[in-house]
Amino acid sequence: MSIWLFERFVILAQQADQPAPGWLPYVQYAPILLIIVLYILLIQRPQKREQAVRQALLKSLKKNDRVLTSSGIYGVVTSVQADADEVTIRVDEATNTKLRMRLASIAHVLGTDTSVEKEAK
């Protein structure tokens, strides 16, 4: 019984050494290629699109825009210095409290503060 088993292993080993036909060796790379394509389509492209929208938001930031910072502070933009990567926001109307922070800390632009524009006119 053991000689018969040994002969089977020898035959299988000899068959394993023979080269596979044509494109068959490349099939083993298909799952890796599929994962790379899915990564690009599902993760990388939407992230680039989101970054482009955020950059456009920060470039269009101007005086009297109402904003929400990433730390949850609501305020009105009083000055933007894009070259210094700095923005100043007014957080309290009564005491005229202002905060200087990085431009990247602006999370959302809520709109334009119309009360400031009416007072200016």
Coordinates of N, CA, C and O in Angstrom, one line a residue, residues 40-103:
I40 N -8.8 52.5 -6.1 CA -8.8 53.7 -6.9 C -10.2 54.3 -7.1 O -10.4 55.5 -6.9
L41 N -11.1 53.4 -7.4 CA -12.5 53.9 -7.7 C -13.3 54.3 -6.5 O -14.0 55.2 -6.5
L42 N -13.1 53.5 -5.4 CA -14.0 53.7 -4.2 C -13.3 54.6 -3.2 O -14.1 55.2 -2.4
I43 N -12.0 54.8 -3.2 CA -11.4 55.6 -2.1 C -10.6 56.8 -2.6 O -10.9 57.9 -2.2
Q44 N -9.8 56.6 -3.5 CA -8.9 57.6 -4.0 C -9.6 58.7 -4.8 O -9.4 59.9 -4.5
R45 N -10.4 58.4 -5.7 CA -11.1 59.4 -6.6 C -12.0 60.3 -5.7 O -12.0 61.5 -5.9
P46 N -12.9 59.7 -4.9 CA -13.8 60.5 -4.1 C -13.0 61.4 -3.1 O -13.4 62.6 -2.9
Q47 N -11.9 60.9 -2.6 CA -11.1 61.7 -1.7 C -10.5 62.9 -2.4 O -10.5 64.0 -1.9
K48 N -10.0 62.7 -3.6 CA -9.4 63.9 -4.4 C -10.5 64.9 -4.7 O -10.3 66.1 -4.7
R49 N -11.7 64.4 -5.0 CA -12.8 65.3 -5.4 C -13.2 66.1 -4.1 O -13.4 67.3 -4.2
E50 N -13.2 65.5 -3.0 CA -13.5 66.2 -1.7 C -12.5 67.2 -1.4 O -12.8 68.3 -0.9
Q51 N -11.2 66.9 -1.6 CA -10.1 67.9 -1.3 C -10.2 69.1 -2.3 O -10.0 70.2 -1.8
A52 N -10.6 68.8 -3.5 CA -10.8 69.9 -4.4 C -11.9 70.9 -4.0 O -11.8 72.1 -4.1
V53 N -13.0 70.3 -3.6 CA -14.1 71.1 -3.1 C -13.7 71.9 -1.9 O -14.0 73.1 -1.7
R54 N -13.0 71.3 -0.9 CA -12.5 72.0 0.3 C -11.5 73.2 -0.1 O -11.6 74.2 0.5
Q55 N -10.6 72.9 -1.0 CA -9.7 74.0 -1.4 C -10.5 75.1 -2.1 O -10.1 76.3 -1.8
A56 N -11.5 74.8 -2.9 CA -12.3 75.9 -3.5 C -13.0 76.7 -2.4 O -13.2 77.9 -2.5
L57 N -13.5 76.0 -1.4 CA -14.2 76.7 -0.3 C -13.3 77.6 0.5 O -13.7 78.8 0.7
L58 N -12.1 77.2 0.7 CA -11.1 78.0 1.5 C -10.6 79.2 0.6 O -10.4 80.3 1.2
K59 N -10.5 79.0 -0.7 CA -10.1 80.1 -1.6 C -11.2 81.1 -1.7 O -10.9 82.3 -1.9
S60 N -12.4 80.7 -1.6 CA -13.5 81.7 -1.8 C -14.0 82.4 -0.5 O -14.9 83.1 -0.5
L61 N -13.3 82.1 0.6 CA -13.6 82.7 1.9 C -13.3 84.2 1.8 O -12.3 84.6 1.3
K62 N -14.3 85.0 2.3 CA -14.1 86.4 2.2 C -14.7 87.0 3.5 O -15.3 86.4 4.3
K63 N -14.5 88.3 3.6 CA -14.9 89.1 4.8 C -16.5 89.0 4.9 O -17.2 89.0 3.9
N64 N -17.0 88.9 6.1 CA -18.4 88.8 6.5 C -19.1 87.5 6.2 O -20.3 87.4 6.2
D65 N -18.3 86.5 5.9 CA -18.8 85.1 5.8 C -19.0 84.5 7.1 O -18.1 84.7 8.0
R66 N -20.2 83.9 7.4 CA -20.4 83.2 8.6 C -19.8 81.8 8.5 O -20.0 81.2 7.5
V67 N -19.0 81.4 9.5 CA -18.3 80.2 9.4 C -18.4 79.3 10.6 O -18.8 79.9 11.7
L68 N -18.2 78.1 10.5 CA -18.1 77.1 11.6 C -16.7 76.5 11.6 O -16.3 76.0 10.5
T69 N -16.0 76.6 12.7 CA -14.6 76.1 12.7 C -14.7 74.6 13.0 O -15.7 74.1 13.4
S70 N -13.5 74.0 12.9 CA -13.5 72.5 13.1 C -13.6 72.2 14.6 O -14.0 71.1 15.0
S71 N -13.4 73.2 15.5 CA -13.6 73.0 16.9 C -15.0 73.3 17.4 O -15.3 73.2 18.5
G72 N -15.9 73.8 16.4 CA -17.3 74.0 16.8 C -17.6 75.4 17.1 O -18.7 75.7 17.7
I73 N -16.7 76.4 16.8 CA -17.0 77.8 17.1 C -17.6 78.4 15.9 O -17.1 78.4 14.8
Y74 N -18.7 79.1 16.2 CA -19.4 79.9 15.1 C -18.8 81.3 15.1 O -18.5 81.9 16.2
G75 N -18.6 81.9 14.0 CA -18.1 83.3 13.9 C -18.3 83.9 12.6 O -18.8 83.3 11.6
V76 N -17.9 85.2 12.5 CA -18.0 85.9 11.2 C -16.6 86.3 10.9 O -15.8 86.9 11.7
V77 N -16.2 86.1 9.6 CA -14.8 86.4 9.2 C -14.7 87.9 9.1 O -15.5 88.6 8.5
T78 N -13.6 88.4 9.7 CA -13.3 89.8 9.7 C -12.1 90.1 8.7 O -12.0 91.1 8.1
S79 N -11.2 89.1 8.6 CA -10.1 89.3 7.6 C -9.6 87.9 7.2 O -9.5 87.0 8.0
V80 N -9.1 87.8 6.0 CA -8.5 86.6 5.5 C -7.1 87.0 4.9 O -7.0 87.9 4.1
Q81 N -6.1 86.3 5.4 CA -4.7 86.4 4.8 C -4.3 85.1 4.3 O -3.7 84.3 5.0
A82 N -4.6 84.9 3.0 CA -4.4 83.6 2.4 C -2.9 83.3 2.3 O -2.5 82.1 2.5
D83 N -2.1 84.3 2.1 CA -0.6 84.1 2.0 C 0.0 83.7 3.3 O 1.0 82.9 3.3
A84 N -0.6 84.1 4.4 CA -0.1 83.7 5.7 C -0.8 82.6 6.3 O -0.6 82.2 7.4
D85 N -1.8 82.0 5.5 CA -2.6 80.9 6.0 C -3.3 81.2 7.3 O -3.3 80.4 8.3
E86 N -3.9 82.4 7.4 CA -4.5 82.9 8.6 C -5.9 83.6 8.3 O -6.0 84.2 7.3
V87 N -6.8 83.4 9.3 CA -8.1 84.0 9.2 C -8.4 84.5 10.6 O -8.1 83.9 11.6
T88 N -9.1 85.7 10.6 CA -9.6 86.3 11.9 C -11.1 86.2 11.9 O -11.7 86.7 10.9
I89 N -11.7 85.7 12.9 CA -13.1 85.6 13.0 C -13.6 86.3 14.3 O -12.9 86.3 15.3
R90 N -14.7 87.0 14.2 CA -15.4 87.6 15.3 C -16.4 86.6 15.9 O -17.3 86.2 15.2
V91 N -16.3 86.3 17.2 CA -17.1 85.3 17.8 C -18.2 85.9 18.7 O -19.2 85.2 19.0
D92 N -18.0 87.2 19.1 CA -19.0 87.8 20.0 C -19.3 89.2 19.5 O -18.3 90.0 19.4
E93 N -20.5 89.5 19.3 CA -20.9 90.8 18.8 C -20.8 91.9 19.9 O -20.3 93.0 19.7
A94 N -21.2 91.5 21.1 CA -21.2 92.5 22.2 C -19.8 93.0 22.6 O -19.6 94.2 22.8
T95 N -18.9 92.1 22.8 CA -17.6 92.4 23.3 C -16.6 92.5 22.1 O -15.4 92.8 22.4
N96 N -17.0 92.3 20.9 CA -16.2 92.3 19.7 C -14.9 91.4 19.9 O -13.8 91.8 19.5
T97 N -15.1 90.2 20.4 CA -14.1 89.2 20.6 C -13.7 88.6 19.3 O -14.5 88.1 18.5
K98 N -12.4 88.6 19.0 CA -11.9 88.1 17.8 C -10.9 87.0 18.0 O -10.2 87.0 19.0
L99 N -10.8 86.0 17.1 CA -9.9 84.9 17.2 C -9.1 84.8 15.9 O -9.7 84.9 14.8
R100 N -7.8 84.6 16.0 CA -7.0 84.4 14.9 C -6.7 82.9 14.8 O -6.3 82.3 15.8
M101 N -6.9 82.3 13.7 CA -6.6 80.9 13.5 C -6.2 80.6 12.1 O -6.2 81.4 11.2
R102 N -5.7 79.3 11.9 CA -5.3 78.9 10.6 C -6.5 78.8 9.7 O -7.6 78.5 10.1
L103 N -6.3 79.0 8.4 CA -7.3 78.9 7.4 C -7.9 77.5 7.3 O -9.1 77.3 7.1

